[in-house]
Coordinates of C-alpha atoms and ligand atoms in Angstrom, one line a residue:
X1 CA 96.5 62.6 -85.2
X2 CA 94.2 59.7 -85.3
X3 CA 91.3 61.0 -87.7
X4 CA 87.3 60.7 -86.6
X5 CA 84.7 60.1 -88.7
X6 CA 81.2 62.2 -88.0
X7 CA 80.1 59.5 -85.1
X8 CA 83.4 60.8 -83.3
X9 CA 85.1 56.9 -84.1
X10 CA 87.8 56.1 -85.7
X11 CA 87.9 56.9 -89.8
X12 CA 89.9 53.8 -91.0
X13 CA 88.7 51.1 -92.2
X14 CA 88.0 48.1 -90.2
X15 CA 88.3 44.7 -92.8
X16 CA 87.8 42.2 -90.1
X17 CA 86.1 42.0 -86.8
X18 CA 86.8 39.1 -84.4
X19 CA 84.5 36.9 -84.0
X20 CA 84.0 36.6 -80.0
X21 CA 81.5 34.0 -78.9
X22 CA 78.6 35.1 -76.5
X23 CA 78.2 33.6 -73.3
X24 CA 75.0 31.7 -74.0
X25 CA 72.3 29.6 -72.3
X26 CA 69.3 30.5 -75.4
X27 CA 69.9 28.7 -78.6
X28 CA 72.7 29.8 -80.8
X29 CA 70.0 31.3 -83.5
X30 CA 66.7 32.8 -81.1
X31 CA 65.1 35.7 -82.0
X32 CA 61.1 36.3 -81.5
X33 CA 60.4 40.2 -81.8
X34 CA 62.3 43.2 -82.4
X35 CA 63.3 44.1 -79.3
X36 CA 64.3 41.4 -77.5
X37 CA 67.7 41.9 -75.3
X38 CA 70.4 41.7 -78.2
X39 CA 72.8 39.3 -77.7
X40 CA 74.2 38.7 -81.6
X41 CA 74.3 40.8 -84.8
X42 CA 74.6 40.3 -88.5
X43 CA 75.6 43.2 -89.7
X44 CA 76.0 43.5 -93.5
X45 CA 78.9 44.9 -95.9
X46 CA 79.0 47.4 -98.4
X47 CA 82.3 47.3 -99.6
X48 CA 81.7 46.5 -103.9
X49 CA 78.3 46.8 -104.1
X50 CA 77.1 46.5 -107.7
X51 CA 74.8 49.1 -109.9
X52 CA 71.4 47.0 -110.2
X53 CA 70.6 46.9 -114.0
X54 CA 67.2 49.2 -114.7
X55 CA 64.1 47.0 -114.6
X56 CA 60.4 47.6 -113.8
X57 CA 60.8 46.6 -109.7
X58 CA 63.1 49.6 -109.8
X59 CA 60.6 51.9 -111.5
X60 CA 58.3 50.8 -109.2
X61 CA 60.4 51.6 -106.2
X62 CA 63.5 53.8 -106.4
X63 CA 63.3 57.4 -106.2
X64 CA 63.1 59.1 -110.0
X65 CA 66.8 61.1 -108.8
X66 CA 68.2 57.5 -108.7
X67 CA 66.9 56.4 -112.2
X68 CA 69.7 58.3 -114.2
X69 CA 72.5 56.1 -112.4
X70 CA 70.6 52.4 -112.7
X71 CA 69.8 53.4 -116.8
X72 CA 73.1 54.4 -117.9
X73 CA 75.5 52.3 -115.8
X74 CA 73.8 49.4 -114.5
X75 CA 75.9 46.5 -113.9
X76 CA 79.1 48.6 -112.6
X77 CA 80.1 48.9 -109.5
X78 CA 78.7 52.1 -107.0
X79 CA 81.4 55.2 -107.2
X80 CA 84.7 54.7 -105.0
X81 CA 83.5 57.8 -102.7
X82 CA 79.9 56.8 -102.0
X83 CA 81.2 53.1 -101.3
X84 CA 83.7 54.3 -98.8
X85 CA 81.8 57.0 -96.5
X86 CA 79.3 54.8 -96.2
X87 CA 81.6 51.4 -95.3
X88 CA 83.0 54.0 -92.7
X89 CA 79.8 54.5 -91.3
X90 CA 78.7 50.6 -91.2
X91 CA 81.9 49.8 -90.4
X92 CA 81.6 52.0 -87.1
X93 CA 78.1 50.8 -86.3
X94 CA 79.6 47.6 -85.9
X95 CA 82.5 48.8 -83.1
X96 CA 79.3 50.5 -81.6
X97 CA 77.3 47.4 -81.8
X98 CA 80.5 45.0 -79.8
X99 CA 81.1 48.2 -77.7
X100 CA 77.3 47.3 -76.5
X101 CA 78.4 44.0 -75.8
X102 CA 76.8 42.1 -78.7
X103 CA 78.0 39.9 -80.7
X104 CA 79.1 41.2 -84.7
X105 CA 79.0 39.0 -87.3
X106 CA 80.0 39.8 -90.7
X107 CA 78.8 37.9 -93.8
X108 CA 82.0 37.1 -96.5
X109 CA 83.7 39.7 -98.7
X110 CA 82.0 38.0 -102.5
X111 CA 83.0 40.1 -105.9
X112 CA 79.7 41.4 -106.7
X113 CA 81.1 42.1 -110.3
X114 CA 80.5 38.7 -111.5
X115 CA 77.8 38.4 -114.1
X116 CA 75.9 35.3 -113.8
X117 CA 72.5 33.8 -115.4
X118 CA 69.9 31.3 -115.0
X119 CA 68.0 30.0 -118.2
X120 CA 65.8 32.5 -118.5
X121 CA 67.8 35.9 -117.7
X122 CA 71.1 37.4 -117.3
X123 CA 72.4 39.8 -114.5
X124 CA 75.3 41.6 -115.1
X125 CA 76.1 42.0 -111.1
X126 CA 75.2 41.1 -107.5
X127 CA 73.7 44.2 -105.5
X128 CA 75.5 43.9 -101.9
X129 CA 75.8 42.0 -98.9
X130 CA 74.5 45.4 -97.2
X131 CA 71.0 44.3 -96.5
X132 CA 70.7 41.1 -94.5
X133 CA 67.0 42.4 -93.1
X134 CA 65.7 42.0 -96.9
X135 CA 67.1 38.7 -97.2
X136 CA 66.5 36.5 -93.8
X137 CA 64.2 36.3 -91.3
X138 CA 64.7 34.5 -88.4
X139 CA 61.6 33.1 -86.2
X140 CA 63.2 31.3 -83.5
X141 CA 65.7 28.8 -83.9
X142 CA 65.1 29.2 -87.5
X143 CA 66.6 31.0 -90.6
X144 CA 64.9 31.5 -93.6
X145 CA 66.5 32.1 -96.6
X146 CA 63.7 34.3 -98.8
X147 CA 62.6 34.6 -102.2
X148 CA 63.6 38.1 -103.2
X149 CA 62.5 39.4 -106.8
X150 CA 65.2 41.6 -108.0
X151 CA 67.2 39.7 -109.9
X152 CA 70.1 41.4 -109.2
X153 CA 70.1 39.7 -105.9
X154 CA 69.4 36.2 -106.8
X155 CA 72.5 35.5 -105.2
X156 CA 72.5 37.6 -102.7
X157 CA 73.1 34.6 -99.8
X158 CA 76.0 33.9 -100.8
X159 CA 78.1 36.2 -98.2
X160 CA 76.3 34.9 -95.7
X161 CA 76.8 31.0 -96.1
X162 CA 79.5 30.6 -94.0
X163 CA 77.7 31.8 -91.2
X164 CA 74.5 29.8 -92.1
X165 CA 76.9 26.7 -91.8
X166 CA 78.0 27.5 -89.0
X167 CA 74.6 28.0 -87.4
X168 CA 73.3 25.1 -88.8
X169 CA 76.4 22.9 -87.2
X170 CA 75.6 24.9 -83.8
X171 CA 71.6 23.3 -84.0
X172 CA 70.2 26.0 -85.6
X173 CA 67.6 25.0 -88.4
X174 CA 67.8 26.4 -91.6
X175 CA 65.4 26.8 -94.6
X176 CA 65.4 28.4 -98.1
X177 CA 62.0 29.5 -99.7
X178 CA 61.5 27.8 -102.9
X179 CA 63.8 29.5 -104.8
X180 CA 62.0 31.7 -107.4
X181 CA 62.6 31.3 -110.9
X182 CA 62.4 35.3 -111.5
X183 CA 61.2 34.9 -115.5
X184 CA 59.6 37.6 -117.1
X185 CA 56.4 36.4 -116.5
X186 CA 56.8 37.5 -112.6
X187 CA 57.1 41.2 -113.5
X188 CA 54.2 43.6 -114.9
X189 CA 56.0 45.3 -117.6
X190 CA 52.6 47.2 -118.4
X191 CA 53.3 48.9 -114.5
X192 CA 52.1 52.8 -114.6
X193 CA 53.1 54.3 -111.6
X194 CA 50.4 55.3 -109.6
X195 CA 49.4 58.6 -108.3
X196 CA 47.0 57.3 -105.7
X197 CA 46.0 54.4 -104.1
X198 CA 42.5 54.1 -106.0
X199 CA 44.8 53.4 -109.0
X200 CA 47.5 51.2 -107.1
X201 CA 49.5 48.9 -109.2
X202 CA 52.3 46.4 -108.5
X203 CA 55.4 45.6 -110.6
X204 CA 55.5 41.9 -109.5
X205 CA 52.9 39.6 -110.4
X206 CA 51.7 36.3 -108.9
X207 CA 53.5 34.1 -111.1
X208 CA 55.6 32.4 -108.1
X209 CA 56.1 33.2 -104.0
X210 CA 58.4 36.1 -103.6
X211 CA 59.3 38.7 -100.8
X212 CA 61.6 40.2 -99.0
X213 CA 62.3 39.5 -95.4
X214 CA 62.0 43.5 -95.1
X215 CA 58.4 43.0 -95.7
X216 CA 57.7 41.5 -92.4
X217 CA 58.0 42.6 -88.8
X218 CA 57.7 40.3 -86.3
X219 CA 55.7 40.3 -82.1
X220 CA 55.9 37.2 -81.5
X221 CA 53.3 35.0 -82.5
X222 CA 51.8 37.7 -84.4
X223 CA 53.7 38.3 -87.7
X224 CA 52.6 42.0 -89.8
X225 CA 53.6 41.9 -93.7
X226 CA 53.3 43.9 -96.4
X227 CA 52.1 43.7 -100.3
X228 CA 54.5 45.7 -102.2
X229 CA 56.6 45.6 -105.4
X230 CA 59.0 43.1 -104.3
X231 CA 56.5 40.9 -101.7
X232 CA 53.4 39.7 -103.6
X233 CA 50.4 37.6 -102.3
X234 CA 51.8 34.4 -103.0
X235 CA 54.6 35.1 -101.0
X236 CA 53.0 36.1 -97.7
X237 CA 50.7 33.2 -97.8
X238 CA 53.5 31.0 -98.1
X239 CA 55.0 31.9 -95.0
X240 CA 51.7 31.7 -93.3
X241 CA 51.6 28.0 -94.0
X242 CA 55.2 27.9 -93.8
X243 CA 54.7 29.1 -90.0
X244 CA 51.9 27.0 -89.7
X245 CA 49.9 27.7 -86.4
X246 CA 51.8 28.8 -84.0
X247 CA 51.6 32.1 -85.6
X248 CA 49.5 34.3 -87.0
X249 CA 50.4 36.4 -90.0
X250 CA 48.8 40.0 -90.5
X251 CA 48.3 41.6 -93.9
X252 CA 48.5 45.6 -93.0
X253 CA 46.3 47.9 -95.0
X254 CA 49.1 50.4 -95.8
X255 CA 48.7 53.9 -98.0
X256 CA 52.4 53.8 -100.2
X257 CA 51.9 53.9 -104.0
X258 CA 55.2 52.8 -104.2
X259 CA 55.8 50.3 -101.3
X260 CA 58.8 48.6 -101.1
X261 CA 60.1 46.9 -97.5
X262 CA 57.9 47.7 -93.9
X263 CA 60.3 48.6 -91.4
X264 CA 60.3 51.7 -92.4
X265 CA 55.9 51.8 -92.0
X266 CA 55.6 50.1 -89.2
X267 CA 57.8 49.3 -85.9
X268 CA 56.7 47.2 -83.0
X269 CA 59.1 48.5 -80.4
X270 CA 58.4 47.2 -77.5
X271 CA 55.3 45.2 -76.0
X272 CA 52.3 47.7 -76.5
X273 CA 54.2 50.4 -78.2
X274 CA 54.2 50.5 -82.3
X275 CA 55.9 53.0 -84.3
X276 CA 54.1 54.2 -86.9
X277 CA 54.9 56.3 -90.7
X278 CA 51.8 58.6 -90.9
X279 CA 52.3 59.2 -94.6
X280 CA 51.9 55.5 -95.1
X281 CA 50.2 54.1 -92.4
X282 CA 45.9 55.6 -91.8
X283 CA 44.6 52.7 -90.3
X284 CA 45.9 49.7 -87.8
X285 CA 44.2 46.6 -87.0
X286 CA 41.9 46.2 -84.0
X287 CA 44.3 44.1 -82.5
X288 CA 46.4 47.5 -81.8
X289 CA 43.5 49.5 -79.7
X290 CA 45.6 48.8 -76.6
X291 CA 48.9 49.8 -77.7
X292 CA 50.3 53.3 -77.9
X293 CA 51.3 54.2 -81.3
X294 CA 54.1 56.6 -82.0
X295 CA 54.2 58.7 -84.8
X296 CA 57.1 60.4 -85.6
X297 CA 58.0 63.7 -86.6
X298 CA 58.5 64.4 -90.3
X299 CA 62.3 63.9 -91.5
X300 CA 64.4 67.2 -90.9
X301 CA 67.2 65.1 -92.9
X302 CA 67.5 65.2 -96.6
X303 CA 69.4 62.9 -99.0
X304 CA 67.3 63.1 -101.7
X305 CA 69.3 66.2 -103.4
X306 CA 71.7 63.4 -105.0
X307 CA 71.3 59.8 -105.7
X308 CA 69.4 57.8 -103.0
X309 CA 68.0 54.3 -102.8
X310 CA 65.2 55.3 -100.1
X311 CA 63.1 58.3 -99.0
X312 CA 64.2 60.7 -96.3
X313 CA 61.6 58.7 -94.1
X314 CA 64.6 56.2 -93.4
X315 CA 65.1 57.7 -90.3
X316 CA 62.4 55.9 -89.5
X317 CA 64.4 52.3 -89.7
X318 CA 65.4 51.8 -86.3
X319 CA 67.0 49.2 -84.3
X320 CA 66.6 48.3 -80.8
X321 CA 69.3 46.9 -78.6
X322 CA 66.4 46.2 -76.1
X323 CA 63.3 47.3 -75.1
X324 CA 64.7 50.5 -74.4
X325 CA 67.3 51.3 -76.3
X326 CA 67.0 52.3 -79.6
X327 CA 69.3 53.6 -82.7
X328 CA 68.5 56.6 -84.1
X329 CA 69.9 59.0 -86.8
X330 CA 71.9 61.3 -85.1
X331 CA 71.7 64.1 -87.5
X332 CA 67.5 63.7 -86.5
X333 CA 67.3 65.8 -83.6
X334 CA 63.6 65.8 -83.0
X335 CA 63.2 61.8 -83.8
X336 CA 65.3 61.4 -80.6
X337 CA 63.7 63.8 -78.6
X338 CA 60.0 62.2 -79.6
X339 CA 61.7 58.5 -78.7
X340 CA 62.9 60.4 -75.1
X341 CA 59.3 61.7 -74.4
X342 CA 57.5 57.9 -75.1
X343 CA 60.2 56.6 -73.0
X344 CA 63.1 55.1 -74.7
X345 CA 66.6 55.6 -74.8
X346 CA 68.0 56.8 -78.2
X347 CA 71.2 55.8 -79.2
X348 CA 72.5 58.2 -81.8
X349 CA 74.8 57.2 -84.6
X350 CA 74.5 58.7 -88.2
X351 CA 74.4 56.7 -91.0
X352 CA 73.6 59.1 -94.1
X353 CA 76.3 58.1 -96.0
X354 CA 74.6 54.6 -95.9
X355 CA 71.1 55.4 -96.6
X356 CA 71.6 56.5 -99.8
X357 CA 71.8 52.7 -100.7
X358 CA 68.4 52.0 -99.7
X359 CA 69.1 50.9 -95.9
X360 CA 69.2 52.1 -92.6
X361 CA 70.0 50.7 -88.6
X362 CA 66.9 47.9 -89.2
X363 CA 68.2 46.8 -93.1
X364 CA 71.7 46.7 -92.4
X365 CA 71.3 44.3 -89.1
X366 CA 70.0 40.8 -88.7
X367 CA 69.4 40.2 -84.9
X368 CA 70.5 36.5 -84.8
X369 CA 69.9 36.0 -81.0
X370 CA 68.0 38.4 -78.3
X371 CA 67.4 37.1 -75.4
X372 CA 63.6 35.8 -75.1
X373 CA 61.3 33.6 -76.2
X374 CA 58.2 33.1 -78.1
X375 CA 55.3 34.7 -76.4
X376 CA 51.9 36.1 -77.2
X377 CA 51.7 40.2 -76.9
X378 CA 47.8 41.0 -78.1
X379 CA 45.0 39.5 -76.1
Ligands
LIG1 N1 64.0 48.9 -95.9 C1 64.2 50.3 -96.3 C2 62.8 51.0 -96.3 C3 63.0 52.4 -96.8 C4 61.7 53.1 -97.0 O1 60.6 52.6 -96.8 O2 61.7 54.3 -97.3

């Protein structure tokens, strides 16, 4: 009997998905918001994903239950177990992604057991190809390739060249972030971790531009980012001029001592509907005072009994096929029913098994192409 996985799909693995071209008439890379009708994926891979070596952007980050795991065996790769429940789970996202009629990509299978090392450092392992939210952001026709400040994921791009070629052939145009140099300098190895905001303290410096792509959302011209352990000034103000004027790039005033990555904070769903984290989150912008904002329930979930990457607040990292449609942990009953009530569609799928690694339906994706274009959606 053909064995089912807790989303009801097959359990066995799936090592390849075909690649079927869309029907197109938008450019082969075209993505403006996050909602948008989807027309192609990126969705990551989990399948060696590497033990990032303790450091101070971890400290600053992780949960203290992961600490244990990243101290004592940094550099190895993630237990056989953990890896595969939560490739099942990705693995199925991805049938239930084409199922939906989008196009799945899939960066390239790299060994993440590799050591490597610039001049200045050493890394005993690449993190994972998992992610492809933290390390891209599209705007447009354009793919940015972003500065990220762990070094364990210096060469985290890698998996996904073959598909930035291929974009790039297609007329895409593609850009990398001056690449950081990630020297001691960059971190604050005096960081304390702070109780409260009146005492908040990052673990990156503003030695060079770094971020991750996870520390932006994106409306259209208008582009929200985030200060946190991982995105530092420098960083945000290069992708303002990168951008130039056509946009308009929003610092958000956000209440996280330990901020790492937005899309868990703060959602624009839809035109005039934002999706707020009212732990982290006490004040929007003007610019919001005609939108409805949605705050969701507290997590009923927990994965923070065992090792975990993120809070139980992942549930908040959603994905929308459109402006209706939206994924949502399955296992987090009253999530969908808030989503139902402002008018959506949830789409349940569970991915627990996955969010221990730090990601959920928004990290693990990187909408390539939604139908759309580049429009204005505050007065
Ligand atoms: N990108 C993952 C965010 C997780 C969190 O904020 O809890």
């Amino acid at each position: 009997m053909e064995r089912l996985d807790d989303n009801g799909l097959p359990a066995d693995n799936v090592d390849e998905l075909d690649y079927v071209p869309a029907t197109r008439q938008t450019p082969v890379v075209n993505s403006h918001n996050e909602w948008d009708p989807l027309e192609e994926v990126i969705v990551g891979r989990i399948d060696d994903a590497g033990i990032p070596e303790w450091h101070v952007t971890l400290e600053s980050t992780m949960p203290e239950s992961a600490w244990e795991l990243f101290r004592s065996r940094g550099g190895e790769r993630f237990p056989e177990d953990m890896l595969h429940k939560a490739k099942e789970e990705l693995e199925g996202f991805a049938r239930v992604l084409e199922q939906a009629g989008v196009c799945v990509r899939r960066p390239e299978k790299v060994d993440m057991a590799l050591p490597f090392s610039t001049p200045h450092w050493k890394a005993k392992c690449s993190l994972y190809s998992a992610m492809p939210r933290d390390a891209f952001l599209v705007f447009g026709d354009e793919i940015i390739e972003v500065p990220m400040a762990w070094r364990n994921r210096y060469y985290e791009t890698s998996a996904f060249r073959p598909l930035l070629k291929e974009y790039f052939r297609a007329g895409a145009r593609w850009t990398a972030a001056p690449k950081p140099e990630l020297r001691d300098e960059l971190y604050n190895h005096a960081f304390r971790s702070p109780e409260s905001m009146a005492d908040m303290d990052y673990a990156i410096t503003e030695f060079e531009p770094v971020f991750d792509a996870a520390d932006f959302s994106r409306a259209g011209r208008d582009v929200f980012a985030q200060r946190s352990n991982v995105t530092n000034l420098m960083g945000i103000e290069w992708l303002r001029r990168h951008l130039g004027p056509q946009y308009r790039v929003h610092e958000l005033e956000i209440d996280d001592t330990h901020p790492m990555h937005i899309d868990a904070t703060f959602t624009p769903m839809s035109p005039g509907k934002v999706l707020i984290n009212p732990d982290r989150i006490k004040k929007l912008p003007k610019m919001f005072d005609n939108w409805q904002v949605l705050v969701p329930p507290k997590p009923t979930i927990d994965i923070t009994g065992g090792f975990s990457m993120c809070s139980n607040w992942i549930v908040a990292n959603t994905f929308m096929l459109d402006e209706k449609r939206v994924f949502v942990e399955a296992k987090e009953e009253p999530l969908m029913r808030a989503f139902e009530s402002w008018g959506f569609e949830p789409i349940p799928y569970s991915l627990l098994n996955f969010n221990v690694f730090g990601g959920g339906f928004h990290c693990c994706t990187l909408d390539v192409r939604r139908r759309g274009g580049l429009e204005s959606y505050f007065e």
